[in-house]
mmCIF file of C-alpha atoms and ligand atoms in Angstrom:
data_model
loop_
_atom_site.group_PDB
_atom_site.id
_atom_site.type_symbol
_atom_site.label_atom_id
_atom_site.label_comp_id
_atom_site.label_asym_id
_atom_site.label_seq_id
_atom_site.Cartn_x
_atom_site.Cartn_y
_atom_site.Cartn_z
ATOM 1 C CA MET A 1 -4.505 23.862 -4.070
ATOM 2 C CA GLY A 2 -5.236 20.669 -4.316
ATOM 3 C CA LEU A 3 -5.574 20.105 -0.616
ATOM 4 C CA THR A 4 -7.627 16.621 -0.040
ATOM 5 C CA ALA A 5 -11.554 17.628 1.200
ATOM 6 C CA LYS A 6 -12.972 17.483 4.914
ATOM 7 C CA GLU A 7 -12.500 14.595 6.461
ATOM 8 C CA TYR A 8 -14.930 11.680 6.909
ATOM 9 C CA ASP A 9 -15.673 11.554 10.789
ATOM 10 C CA PRO A 10 -16.497 7.972 11.725
ATOM 11 C CA LYS A 11 -18.976 8.791 14.437
ATOM 12 C CA ASP A 12 -21.432 9.407 11.600
ATOM 13 C CA LEU A 13 -21.081 5.976 10.711
ATOM 14 C CA PRO A 14 -23.477 3.905 12.268
ATOM 15 C CA GLY A 15 -26.398 6.391 11.997
ATOM 16 C CA GLU A 16 -25.988 6.233 8.321
ATOM 17 C CA PHE A 17 -25.921 2.777 8.649
ATOM 18 C CA VAL A 18 -29.294 2.122 10.562
ATOM 19 C CA GLU A 19 -30.132 5.037 8.216
ATOM 20 C CA LEU A 20 -30.250 2.652 5.001
ATOM 21 C CA TYR A 21 -30.587 -0.953 6.864
ATOM 22 C CA GLY A 22 -32.827 0.171 10.001
ATOM 23 C CA GLY A 23 -32.378 -1.772 13.193
ATOM 24 C CA GLU A 24 -30.772 -0.095 16.031
ATOM 25 C CA THR A 25 -27.414 1.872 16.359
ATOM 26 C CA SER A 26 -26.011 -0.477 18.885
ATOM 27 C CA ASP A 27 -25.838 -3.803 16.623
ATOM 28 C CA VAL A 28 -23.167 -2.090 14.307
ATOM 29 C CA ARG A 29 -19.661 -2.678 14.994
ATOM 30 C CA VAL A 30 -17.361 0.147 12.551
ATOM 31 C CA TYR A 31 -13.628 -0.930 12.036
ATOM 32 C CA ALA A 32 -10.656 1.212 10.638
ATOM 33 C CA SER A 33 -8.251 0.532 8.007
ATOM 34 C CA PRO A 34 -5.512 2.625 7.378
ATOM 35 C CA ALA A 35 -3.797 3.751 4.454
ATOM 36 C CA ARG A 36 0.046 3.204 3.870
ATOM 37 C CA ILE A 37 3.176 4.860 2.576
ATOM 38 C CA ASN A 38 6.126 2.589 2.017
ATOM 39 C CA ILE A 39 9.342 5.106 3.456
ATOM 40 C CA ILE A 40 11.906 3.224 1.133
ATOM 41 C CA GLY A 41 12.339 -0.849 -0.261
ATOM 42 C CA GLU A 42 10.220 -0.499 -3.299
ATOM 43 C CA HIS A 43 9.426 -3.346 -5.684
ATOM 44 C CA ILE A 44 11.778 -5.815 -3.278
ATOM 45 C CA ASP A 45 8.985 -7.306 -1.472
ATOM 46 C CA TYR A 46 8.653 -10.062 -4.078
ATOM 47 C CA ASN A 47 12.291 -10.275 -4.448
ATOM 48 C CA GLY A 48 12.471 -11.229 -0.516
ATOM 49 C CA GLY A 49 13.615 -7.714 0.130
ATOM 50 C CA LYS A 50 13.818 -5.992 3.470
ATOM 51 C CA VAL A 51 10.810 -2.638 3.162
ATOM 52 C CA PHE A 52 10.148 -0.012 5.334
ATOM 53 C CA PRO A 53 6.452 1.060 5.539
ATOM 54 C CA ALA A 54 4.109 2.582 8.337
ATOM 55 C CA ALA A 55 0.814 2.963 8.337
ATOM 56 C CA ILE A 56 -0.673 6.477 8.243
ATOM 57 C CA ASP A 57 -3.487 8.498 10.109
ATOM 58 C CA ARG A 58 -5.923 8.213 6.834
ATOM 59 C CA TYR A 59 -8.501 5.120 7.239
ATOM 60 C CA LEU A 60 -11.061 3.566 5.308
ATOM 61 C CA TYR A 61 -13.945 2.977 7.899
ATOM 62 C CA LEU A 62 -16.277 -0.452 7.750
ATOM 63 C CA ALA A 63 -19.363 -0.646 9.576
ATOM 64 C CA ILE A 64 -20.828 -4.683 9.886
ATOM 65 C CA ARG A 65 -23.788 -6.147 11.407
ATOM 66 C CA LYS A 66 -24.851 -9.617 11.121
ATOM 67 C CA ARG A 67 -28.325 -10.898 9.193
ATOM 68 C CA SER A 68 -30.468 -13.330 10.114
ATOM 69 C CA ASP A 69 -31.058 -14.854 7.026
ATOM 70 C CA SER A 70 -27.591 -15.527 4.579
ATOM 71 C CA LYS A 71 -27.535 -12.264 2.263
ATOM 72 C CA ILE A 72 -24.543 -10.175 2.013
ATOM 73 C CA ILE A 73 -25.061 -6.633 1.385
ATOM 74 C CA TYR A 74 -22.173 -4.284 0.411
ATOM 75 C CA ASN A 75 -23.022 -0.627 0.445
ATOM 76 C CA ASP A 76 -20.328 2.448 0.208
ATOM 77 C CA LEU A 77 -20.996 5.907 0.896
ATOM 78 C CA ARG A 78 -18.867 7.331 -2.090
ATOM 79 C CA PHE A 79 -20.408 4.667 -4.705
ATOM 80 C CA PRO A 80 -24.245 4.736 -5.568
ATOM 81 C CA GLY A 81 -26.086 1.392 -5.375
ATOM 82 C CA SER A 82 -25.850 -2.124 -3.342
ATOM 83 C CA TYR A 83 -24.091 -5.177 -4.092
ATOM 84 C CA VAL A 84 -26.094 -8.077 -2.877
ATOM 85 C CA PHE A 85 -24.604 -11.354 -2.628
ATOM 86 C CA ASP A 86 -25.419 -14.868 -0.478
ATOM 87 C CA ILE A 87 -23.189 -16.740 1.958
ATOM 88 C CA GLY A 88 -23.660 -20.093 -0.544
ATOM 89 C CA GLU A 89 -22.556 -18.701 -3.943
ATOM 90 C CA ASN A 90 -19.150 -19.621 -5.140
ATOM 91 C CA PHE A 91 -17.398 -16.363 -5.211
ATOM 92 C CA SER A 92 -15.617 -15.139 -8.679
ATOM 93 C CA TYR A 93 -14.362 -11.865 -10.349
ATOM 94 C CA ASP A 94 -16.606 -10.168 -12.106
ATOM 95 C CA LYS A 95 -16.219 -6.231 -13.841
ATOM 96 C CA LYS A 96 -19.377 -4.912 -13.040
ATOM 97 C CA ASN A 97 -18.771 -5.967 -9.558
ATOM 98 C CA ASP A 98 -16.334 -2.979 -9.227
ATOM 99 C CA TYR A 99 -14.947 -2.640 -5.558
ATOM 100 C CA ALA A 100 -17.250 -5.752 -4.244
ATOM 101 C CA ASN A 101 -14.500 -7.873 -5.932
ATOM 102 C CA TYR A 102 -11.984 -7.014 -3.815
ATOM 103 C CA LEU A 103 -14.634 -7.978 -0.993
ATOM 104 C CA ASN A 104 -15.344 -11.392 -2.613
ATOM 105 C CA GLY A 105 -12.166 -11.878 -3.157
ATOM 106 C CA ILE A 106 -11.315 -11.831 0.693
ATOM 107 C CA LEU A 107 -14.893 -14.585 0.600
ATOM 108 C CA SER A 108 -13.549 -16.728 -1.631
ATOM 109 C CA GLN A 109 -10.212 -17.020 0.378
ATOM 110 C CA ILE A 110 -12.095 -17.208 3.641
ATOM 111 C CA LYS A 111 -13.965 -20.558 2.063
ATOM 112 C CA VAL A 112 -10.857 -22.095 0.638
ATOM 113 C CA GLN A 113 -9.319 -21.435 3.984
ATOM 114 C CA GLY A 114 -12.433 -23.443 5.443
ATOM 115 C CA TYR A 115 -14.074 -21.014 7.487
ATOM 116 C CA LYS A 116 -17.528 -21.016 7.503
ATOM 117 C CA LEU A 117 -19.976 -18.293 7.833
ATOM 118 C CA PRO A 118 -23.289 -18.669 9.831
ATOM 119 C CA CYS A 119 -25.391 -16.190 8.472
ATOM 120 C CA GLY A 120 -25.331 -13.342 6.249
ATOM 121 C CA PHE A 121 -24.401 -9.720 7.155
ATOM 122 C CA GLU A 122 -24.129 -5.798 5.647
ATOM 123 C CA ILE A 123 -21.565 -3.355 5.432
ATOM 124 C CA LEU A 124 -21.558 0.477 4.748
ATOM 125 C CA MET A 125 -18.116 1.723 3.746
ATOM 126 C CA ALA A 126 -16.779 5.649 4.268
ATOM 127 C CA SER A 127 -13.010 6.471 3.453
ATOM 128 C CA ASN A 128 -10.627 9.092 3.896
ATOM 129 C CA VAL A 129 -8.278 7.633 1.402
ATOM 130 C CA PRO A 130 -8.204 8.523 -2.132
ATOM 131 C CA ALA A 131 -9.310 5.409 -4.515
ATOM 132 C CA GLY A 132 -6.472 3.925 -6.959
ATOM 133 C CA GLY A 133 -4.194 6.815 -5.083
ATOM 134 C CA GLY A 134 -1.141 4.292 -4.490
ATOM 135 C CA ILE A 135 -1.313 4.543 -0.454
ATOM 136 C CA SER A 136 -2.789 1.047 -0.584
ATOM 137 C CA SER A 137 -6.522 2.177 -0.877
ATOM 138 C CA SER A 138 -6.882 -1.970 -2.041
ATOM 139 C CA SER A 139 -5.161 -3.436 1.058
ATOM 140 C CA ALA A 140 -6.929 -1.116 3.079
ATOM 141 C CA LEU A 141 -10.553 -2.409 1.679
ATOM 142 C CA GLU A 142 -9.370 -6.208 1.624
ATOM 143 C CA CYS A 143 -7.538 -6.050 5.133
ATOM 144 C CA GLY A 144 -10.186 -3.916 6.487
ATOM 145 C CA PHE A 145 -12.848 -6.628 5.458
ATOM 146 C CA ALA A 146 -11.351 -9.501 6.219
ATOM 147 C CA TYR A 147 -10.412 -7.973 9.880
ATOM 148 C CA ALA A 148 -14.152 -7.431 10.248
ATOM 149 C CA VAL A 149 -15.331 -10.182 8.940
ATOM 150 C CA SER A 150 -13.557 -12.226 11.131
ATOM 151 C CA ASP A 151 -14.011 -10.439 14.215
ATOM 152 C CA THR A 152 -17.917 -10.375 13.768
ATOM 153 C CA PHE A 153 -17.461 -13.949 13.208
ATOM 154 C CA GLU A 154 -14.928 -14.769 15.767
ATOM 155 C CA LEU A 155 -13.245 -17.090 13.167
ATOM 156 C CA GLY A 156 -9.896 -15.968 14.811
ATOM 157 C CA ILE A 157 -7.708 -15.186 12.114
ATOM 158 C CA ASP A 158 -4.394 -13.468 13.241
ATOM 159 C CA ARG A 159 -3.129 -10.334 11.840
ATOM 160 C CA ILE A 160 -0.887 -11.993 9.774
ATOM 161 C CA GLU A 161 -3.309 -14.471 8.044
ATOM 162 C CA ILE A 162 -5.432 -11.734 7.393
ATOM 163 C CA ALA A 163 -2.530 -9.732 5.778
ATOM 164 C CA LYS A 164 -2.244 -13.425 3.522
ATOM 165 C CA LEU A 165 -5.637 -13.467 3.010
ATOM 166 C CA GLY A 166 -5.286 -9.706 1.118
ATOM 167 C CA GLN A 167 -2.381 -11.254 -0.448
ATOM 168 C CA MET A 168 -3.975 -14.332 -2.118
ATOM 169 C CA SER A 169 -7.130 -12.265 -3.146
ATOM 170 C CA GLU A 170 -4.534 -10.121 -4.951
ATOM 171 C CA HIS A 171 -3.316 -13.064 -6.377
ATOM 172 C CA ASN A 172 -6.357 -15.379 -7.124
ATOM 173 C CA PHE A 173 -9.105 -13.340 -7.719
ATOM 174 C CA MET A 174 -7.662 -10.018 -9.030
ATOM 175 C CA GLY A 175 -4.876 -10.955 -11.057
ATOM 176 C CA VAL A 176 -1.859 -8.415 -9.363
ATOM 177 C CA ASN A 177 0.841 -10.262 -8.192
ATOM 178 C CA CYS A 178 1.531 -8.095 -5.280
ATOM 179 C CA GLY A 179 3.891 -8.840 -2.534
ATOM 180 C CA ILE A 180 3.148 -8.796 1.069
ATOM 181 C CA MET A 181 4.165 -5.523 2.313
ATOM 182 C CA ASP A 182 0.874 -3.492 1.799
ATOM 183 C CA GLN A 183 -1.114 -5.831 3.690
ATOM 184 C CA PHE A 184 0.956 -6.735 6.043
ATOM 185 C CA ILE A 185 1.582 -3.157 7.397
ATOM 186 C CA ILE A 186 -2.333 -2.242 7.439
ATOM 187 C CA ALA A 187 -2.428 -6.034 9.579
ATOM 188 C CA THR A 188 0.238 -5.190 11.988
ATOM 189 C CA GLY A 189 1.013 -1.369 12.139
ATOM 190 C CA LYS A 190 1.803 0.287 15.312
ATOM 191 C CA LYS A 191 1.130 4.401 15.696
ATOM 192 C CA ASN A 192 4.214 6.502 16.363
ATOM 193 C CA THR A 193 6.618 3.701 14.213
ATOM 194 C CA ALA A 194 7.350 2.330 10.925
ATOM 195 C CA GLU A 195 7.669 -0.974 10.202
ATOM 196 C CA MET A 196 11.147 -2.987 9.021
ATOM 197 C CA LEU A 197 9.946 -6.270 7.325
ATOM 198 C CA ASN A 198 11.946 -8.949 5.927
ATOM 199 C CA CYS A 199 9.888 -10.024 3.187
ATOM 200 C CA ALA A 200 11.878 -13.653 2.715
ATOM 201 C CA THR A 201 10.862 -14.532 6.253
ATOM 202 C CA LEU A 202 8.036 -12.358 7.674
ATOM 203 C CA GLU A 203 10.039 -11.166 10.717
ATOM 204 C CA TYR A 204 9.889 -7.710 11.564
ATOM 205 C CA GLU A 205 10.571 -4.810 13.653
ATOM 206 C CA TYR A 206 8.882 -1.788 14.530
ATOM 207 C CA ALA A 207 11.427 1.698 14.482
ATOM 208 C CA PRO A 208 10.262 4.545 16.549
ATOM 209 C CA LEU A 209 9.199 7.016 13.748
ATOM 210 C CA GLU A 210 11.490 9.931 14.909
ATOM 211 C CA LEU A 211 11.042 12.891 12.982
ATOM 212 C CA GLY A 212 11.701 15.837 14.940
ATOM 213 C CA ASP A 213 10.701 19.040 12.835
ATOM 214 C CA TYR A 214 9.982 17.732 9.727
ATOM 215 C CA ARG A 215 6.790 15.603 8.429
ATOM 216 C CA PHE A 216 5.860 12.896 5.298
ATOM 217 C CA VAL A 217 3.830 14.694 2.784
ATOM 218 C CA VAL A 218 1.829 12.628 0.482
ATOM 219 C CA MET A 219 1.855 14.031 -3.034
ATOM 220 C CA ASN A 220 -1.157 12.571 -5.291
ATOM 221 C CA THR A 221 -0.579 12.501 -9.090
ATOM 222 C CA ASN A 222 -4.234 11.904 -9.681
ATOM 223 C CA LYS A 223 -3.193 9.647 -12.191
ATOM 224 C CA VAL A 224 -5.256 7.111 -11.525
ATOM 225 C CA ARG A 225 -4.430 3.740 -12.805
ATOM 226 C CA LYS A 226 -5.290 -0.014 -11.935
ATOM 227 C CA LEU A 227 -2.436 -2.021 -11.060
ATOM 228 C CA SER A 228 -3.918 -5.068 -13.291
ATOM 229 C CA ASP A 229 -3.664 -3.160 -16.431
ATOM 230 C CA SER A 230 -0.074 -1.748 -15.581
ATOM 231 C CA LYS A 231 3.649 -3.061 -16.226
ATOM 232 C CA TYR A 232 3.399 -4.294 -12.274
ATOM 233 C CA ASN A 233 2.832 -8.366 -13.395
ATOM 234 C CA GLU A 234 5.435 -7.890 -16.184
ATOM 235 C CA ARG A 235 8.426 -6.204 -13.393
ATOM 236 C CA ARG A 236 7.885 -9.102 -11.631
ATOM 237 C CA SER A 237 8.700 -11.457 -13.962
ATOM 238 C CA GLN A 238 11.441 -9.807 -15.252
ATOM 239 C CA CYS A 239 12.943 -9.977 -12.001
ATOM 240 C CA GLU A 240 12.058 -13.745 -11.942
ATOM 241 C CA GLU A 241 14.002 -14.257 -15.085
ATOM 242 C CA ALA A 242 17.086 -12.391 -13.372
ATOM 243 C CA LEU A 243 17.193 -14.667 -11.128
ATOM 244 C CA LYS A 244 17.227 -17.578 -12.976
ATOM 245 C CA ILE A 245 19.950 -16.642 -14.814
ATOM 246 C CA LEU A 246 21.755 -16.375 -11.650
ATOM 247 C CA GLN A 247 20.960 -19.365 -10.729
ATOM 248 C CA ASP A 248 21.637 -21.511 -13.400
ATOM 249 C CA LYS A 249 25.346 -20.158 -13.048
ATOM 250 C CA GLY A 250 25.131 -21.796 -10.093
ATOM 251 C CA LEU A 251 24.584 -19.217 -7.594
ATOM 252 C CA GLY A 252 23.025 -20.690 -4.427
ATOM 253 C CA ILE A 253 20.544 -18.096 -3.934
ATOM 254 C CA SER A 254 16.901 -17.890 -4.043
ATOM 255 C CA GLU A 255 15.752 -14.455 -4.033
ATOM 256 C CA LEU A 256 17.647 -11.455 -5.923
ATOM 257 C CA CYS A 257 17.769 -9.755 -2.254
ATOM 258 C CA GLU A 258 20.445 -11.897 -1.133
ATOM 259 C CA LEU A 259 22.598 -10.717 -3.343
ATOM 260 C CA THR A 260 24.622 -7.528 -1.701
ATOM 261 C CA PRO A 261 25.980 -4.997 -3.934
ATOM 262 C CA ALA A 262 29.221 -6.215 -3.953
ATOM 263 C CA LYS A 263 28.724 -9.679 -4.898
ATOM 264 C CA TRP A 264 26.127 -8.152 -7.268
ATOM 265 C CA GLU A 265 28.883 -5.986 -8.677
ATOM 266 C CA GLU A 266 31.122 -9.377 -9.160
ATOM 267 C CA VAL A 267 28.020 -11.725 -10.933
ATOM 268 C CA LYS A 268 26.238 -9.060 -13.055
ATOM 269 C CA SER A 269 27.871 -10.028 -16.679
ATOM 270 C CA PHE A 270 25.940 -13.238 -15.820
ATOM 271 C CA VAL A 271 22.898 -11.045 -16.577
ATOM 272 C CA THR A 272 23.529 -9.957 -20.501
ATOM 273 C CA ASP A 273 20.149 -8.266 -20.857
ATOM 274 C CA GLU A 274 20.692 -5.073 -20.550
ATOM 275 C CA VAL A 275 16.714 -4.265 -19.176
ATOM 276 C CA LEU A 276 16.900 -7.060 -16.933
ATOM 277 C CA GLN A 277 20.630 -6.470 -15.473
ATOM 278 C CA LYS A 278 18.695 -2.626 -14.332
ATOM 279 C CA ARG A 279 15.667 -4.486 -12.645
ATOM 280 C CA ALA A 280 18.024 -6.713 -10.680
ATOM 281 C CA ARG A 281 20.664 -3.759 -10.180
ATOM 282 C CA HIS A 282 17.484 -2.100 -8.394
ATOM 283 C CA CYS A 283 16.458 -4.486 -6.251
ATOM 284 C CA VAL A 284 19.789 -5.020 -4.752
ATOM 285 C CA TYR A 285 20.625 -1.424 -4.007
ATOM 286 C CA GLU A 286 17.018 -0.556 -3.086
ATOM 287 C CA ASN A 287 18.018 -3.591 -0.248
ATOM 288 C CA GLN A 288 20.927 -1.977 1.157
ATOM 289 C CA ARG A 289 19.188 1.661 1.036
ATOM 290 C CA VAL A 290 16.576 -0.235 3.416
ATOM 291 C CA LEU A 291 19.098 -1.049 5.584
ATOM 292 C CA ASP A 292 21.157 2.491 5.612
ATOM 293 C CA ALA A 293 17.492 4.060 6.333
ATOM 294 C CA VAL A 294 16.460 2.144 9.491
ATOM 295 C CA ALA A 295 20.219 3.000 10.411
ATOM 296 C CA ALA A 296 19.794 6.763 9.430
ATOM 297 C CA LEU A 297 16.731 6.807 11.357
ATOM 298 C CA LYS A 298 17.514 5.050 14.171
ATOM 299 C CA SER A 299 20.218 7.221 14.657
ATOM 300 C CA GLY A 300 18.523 10.514 14.100
ATOM 301 C CA ASP A 301 20.528 11.466 10.606
ATOM 302 C CA LEU A 302 17.482 12.960 8.604
ATOM 303 C CA LYS A 303 19.525 14.448 6.085
ATOM 304 C CA LYS A 304 21.193 10.861 5.248
ATOM 305 C CA LEU A 305 17.419 9.234 5.261
ATOM 306 C CA GLY A 306 16.514 12.513 2.831
ATOM 307 C CA LEU A 307 19.376 11.611 0.505
ATOM 308 C CA LEU A 308 18.276 7.535 0.552
ATOM 309 C CA LEU A 309 14.950 8.951 -0.742
ATOM 310 C CA ASN A 310 16.632 10.817 -3.297
ATOM 311 C CA GLU A 311 18.577 7.812 -4.539
ATOM 312 C CA SER A 312 15.916 5.779 -4.572
ATOM 313 C CA HIS A 313 13.553 7.784 -6.567
ATOM 314 C CA ASN A 314 16.375 7.922 -8.912
ATOM 315 C CA SER A 315 16.443 3.917 -9.243
ATOM 316 C CA LEU A 316 12.729 3.670 -9.652
ATOM 317 C CA LYS A 317 12.806 6.133 -12.969
ATOM 318 C CA GLU A 318 16.053 5.155 -14.385
ATOM 319 C CA ASP A 319 16.906 1.355 -13.266
ATOM 320 C CA TYR A 320 12.871 -0.138 -12.635
ATOM 321 C CA GLU A 321 11.485 2.427 -14.816
ATOM 322 C CA VAL A 322 7.924 2.653 -13.206
ATOM 323 C CA THR A 323 8.003 6.197 -12.610
ATOM 324 C CA GLY A 324 6.627 8.574 -15.643
ATOM 325 C CA LEU A 325 6.059 12.605 -15.927
ATOM 326 C CA GLU A 326 4.017 12.697 -12.960
ATOM 327 C CA LEU A 327 5.593 11.316 -10.236
ATOM 328 C CA ASP A 328 9.342 12.731 -11.510
ATOM 329 C CA THR A 329 8.292 15.998 -11.590
ATOM 330 C CA LEU A 330 6.426 15.537 -7.708
ATOM 331 C CA ALA A 331 9.829 14.277 -6.721
ATOM 332 C CA GLU A 332 12.555 16.036 -8.536
ATOM 333 C CA THR A 333 10.554 19.553 -8.188
ATOM 334 C CA SER A 334 10.086 18.534 -3.904
ATOM 335 C CA GLN A 335 14.081 17.577 -3.898
ATOM 336 C CA LYS A 336 15.156 20.840 -4.989
ATOM 337 C CA GLU A 337 12.179 23.028 -2.198
ATOM 338 C CA GLU A 338 13.920 24.452 0.695
ATOM 339 C CA GLY A 339 13.167 22.299 4.158
ATOM 340 C CA CYS A 340 12.918 19.415 1.890
ATOM 341 C CA LEU A 341 15.031 16.689 2.884
ATOM 342 C CA GLY A 342 14.576 14.390 0.410
ATOM 343 C CA ALA A 343 11.256 13.066 -2.078
ATOM 344 C CA ARG A 344 10.122 9.628 -3.722
ATOM 345 C CA MET A 345 7.536 8.033 -4.909
ATOM 346 C CA THR A 346 5.879 5.171 -3.038
ATOM 347 C CA GLY A 347 4.189 2.683 -3.829
ATOM 348 C CA ALA A 348 3.871 0.642 -7.438
ATOM 349 C CA GLY A 349 4.372 3.594 -9.146
ATOM 350 C CA PHE A 350 3.391 4.242 -12.741
ATOM 351 C CA GLY A 351 0.744 7.002 -11.320
ATOM 352 C CA GLY A 352 -0.373 6.909 -7.536
ATOM 353 C CA CYS A 353 1.799 9.025 -4.869
ATOM 354 C CA ALA A 354 4.822 10.342 -4.211
ATOM 355 C CA ILE A 355 6.783 11.352 -0.234
ATOM 356 C CA ALA A 356 8.324 14.217 0.553
ATOM 357 C CA LEU A 357 10.391 14.982 3.783
ATOM 358 C CA VAL A 358 9.555 18.482 5.038
ATOM 359 C CA HIS A 359 9.949 20.746 7.962
ATOM 360 C CA LYS A 360 6.860 21.510 9.203
ATOM 361 C CA ASP A 361 7.217 25.292 9.321
ATOM 362 C CA LYS A 362 7.809 25.031 5.068
ATOM 363 C CA ILE A 363 4.892 22.825 4.503
ATOM 364 C CA ASP A 364 2.637 25.275 3.022
ATOM 365 C CA SER A 365 5.254 26.886 0.858
ATOM 366 C CA PHE A 366 6.195 23.854 0.331
ATOM 367 C CA ILE A 367 2.897 22.754 -1.188
ATOM 368 C CA GLU A 368 2.180 25.781 -3.038
ATOM 369 C CA ASN A 369 5.628 25.420 -4.494
ATOM 370 C CA VAL A 370 5.376 22.171 -6.079
ATOM 371 C CA GLN A 371 1.533 22.252 -7.248
ATOM 372 C CA LYS A 372 2.547 25.296 -9.350
ATOM 373 C CA GLU A 373 5.302 23.320 -10.956
ATOM 374 C CA TYR A 374 3.649 20.378 -11.385
ATOM 375 C CA THR A 375 0.245 22.323 -12.996
ATOM 376 C CA SER A 376 2.597 23.465 -15.338
ATOM 377 C CA LYS A 377 4.541 20.806 -15.967
ATOM 378 C CA VAL A 378 1.585 18.040 -15.700
ATOM 379 C CA GLY A 379 -1.693 20.226 -16.885
ATOM 380 C CA TYR A 380 -3.387 19.566 -14.259
ATOM 381 C CA GLU A 381 -3.483 19.774 -9.974
ATOM 382 C CA ALA A 382 -1.734 17.118 -7.795
ATOM 383 C CA GLY A 383 -3.282 16.515 -3.951
ATOM 384 C CA PHE A 384 -1.286 17.050 -1.065
ATOM 385 C CA PHE A 385 -1.589 16.201 2.523
ATOM 386 C CA ALA A 386 0.986 16.235 5.798
ATOM 387 C CA CYS A 387 0.492 12.767 7.567
ATOM 388 C CA GLU A 388 1.431 11.084 10.536
ATOM 389 C CA SER A 389 1.789 7.821 11.422
ATOM 390 C CA GLY A 390 -1.374 5.339 12.281
ATOM 391 C CA ASP A 391 -2.597 2.466 13.492
ATOM 392 C CA GLY A 392 -3.449 -1.256 12.097
ATOM 393 C CA VAL A 393 -6.523 -2.021 10.987
ATOM 394 C CA LYS A 394 -9.034 -2.556 14.488
ATOM 395 C CA ARG A 395 -12.773 -2.377 15.802
ATOM 396 C CA ILE A 396 -12.958 1.736 16.514
ATOM 397 C CA ILE A 397 -16.661 1.523 17.944
HETATM 398 C C1 GLA B 1 2.342 -2.345 -4.697
HETATM 399 C C2 GLA B 1 2.233 -3.610 -4.361
HETATM 400 C C3 GLA B 1 3.430 -4.388 -2.915
HETATM 401 C C4 GLA B 1 5.115 -3.622 -3.727
HETATM 402 C C5 GLA B 1 4.999 -2.546 -4.122
HETATM 403 C C6 GLA B 1 5.831 -1.586 -4.672
HETATM 404 O O1 GLA B 1 2.227 -1.749 -3.901
HETATM 405 O O2 GLA B 1 1.275 -3.819 -3.703
HETATM 406 O O3 GLA B 1 3.241 -5.602 -2.968
HETATM 407 O O4 GLA B 1 5.349 -4.353 -4.723
HETATM 408 O O5 GLA B 1 3.563 -1.941 -5.134
HETATM 409 O O6 GLA B 1 7.170 -1.860 -3.708
#
């Protein structure tokens, strides 16, 4: 049925670590860094909008130990081969370094901030987060690593700074002009809550994630995409263009999401380019949907929440144009299923994952039916799992 294979148990990690590097398990620290879903508020974190993500109970595990020399060694149980560096080097992006780029990106930003590492260290990772799958495997890696290094070397970098380091690494090292949402929720998430984050001010508030008999099911298109190769940066520039047009017309706003829907309707004719107008409309209405969704969840109105998820997907399909056959098939098939209150793509889009809010007694039939439709339309299987909320990055061993 395309369900995800047996999960990795992090209790095994210290043993595997000493098998690889030698020494004693007692010196090995293990950190867990979660994946995230974004319940609603898509592509507006970089437009000063409000977003509503939650950390989920799928983690990347990272074991670390200081070395007596200046070497840095990375290994990952999923990928063969080691990467070896030195604390003295100038870290720069190199395609052949594959996942190690995410880690070096963090080290480069730590250096820029003036932090110093007195010695090298070794790392072994394992993960239950599908890579490139739209639930933020890359941010889990960045924030998990930044937190583990900070904690191990007692650098005292706080959680919000951890998130910013991750974002800076994406911008300056990986070439993706992402917003702050993913890194922020991974650094600050709390079990049993979702978090409403105001991306203009970085003020945030936890809302109890009380879903009664309903669960979020994550649906992976299994269409792997790299954000650096996608149209992500182009979408961001289009929003900046639309903003600039409105500012040049004398509107005193510094972000698109400062506009209410009513104000937008008044000024939208200034944006004459049809594509730019669609991009901006998505942002303004999506921001309003976040406020409505948080209110719906707080008042226990899950039906309303579900409808807002559907509207969000439609706007991402028609106005923001970041969905595609795979995500549309998952979301739109889900929306028609019995026991499903709503569904939408989550994350950047262009592939990756969608989420659906499904009655717990209907999850099996839901998965079976959506899988059938997906396979017949797309030609290969999707992956499914029901998730619970999780904690932000933390040390577990
Ligand atoms: C990616 C980015 C986030 C955000 C989402 C879309 O996940 O990393 O900053 O822009 O896409 O909402």
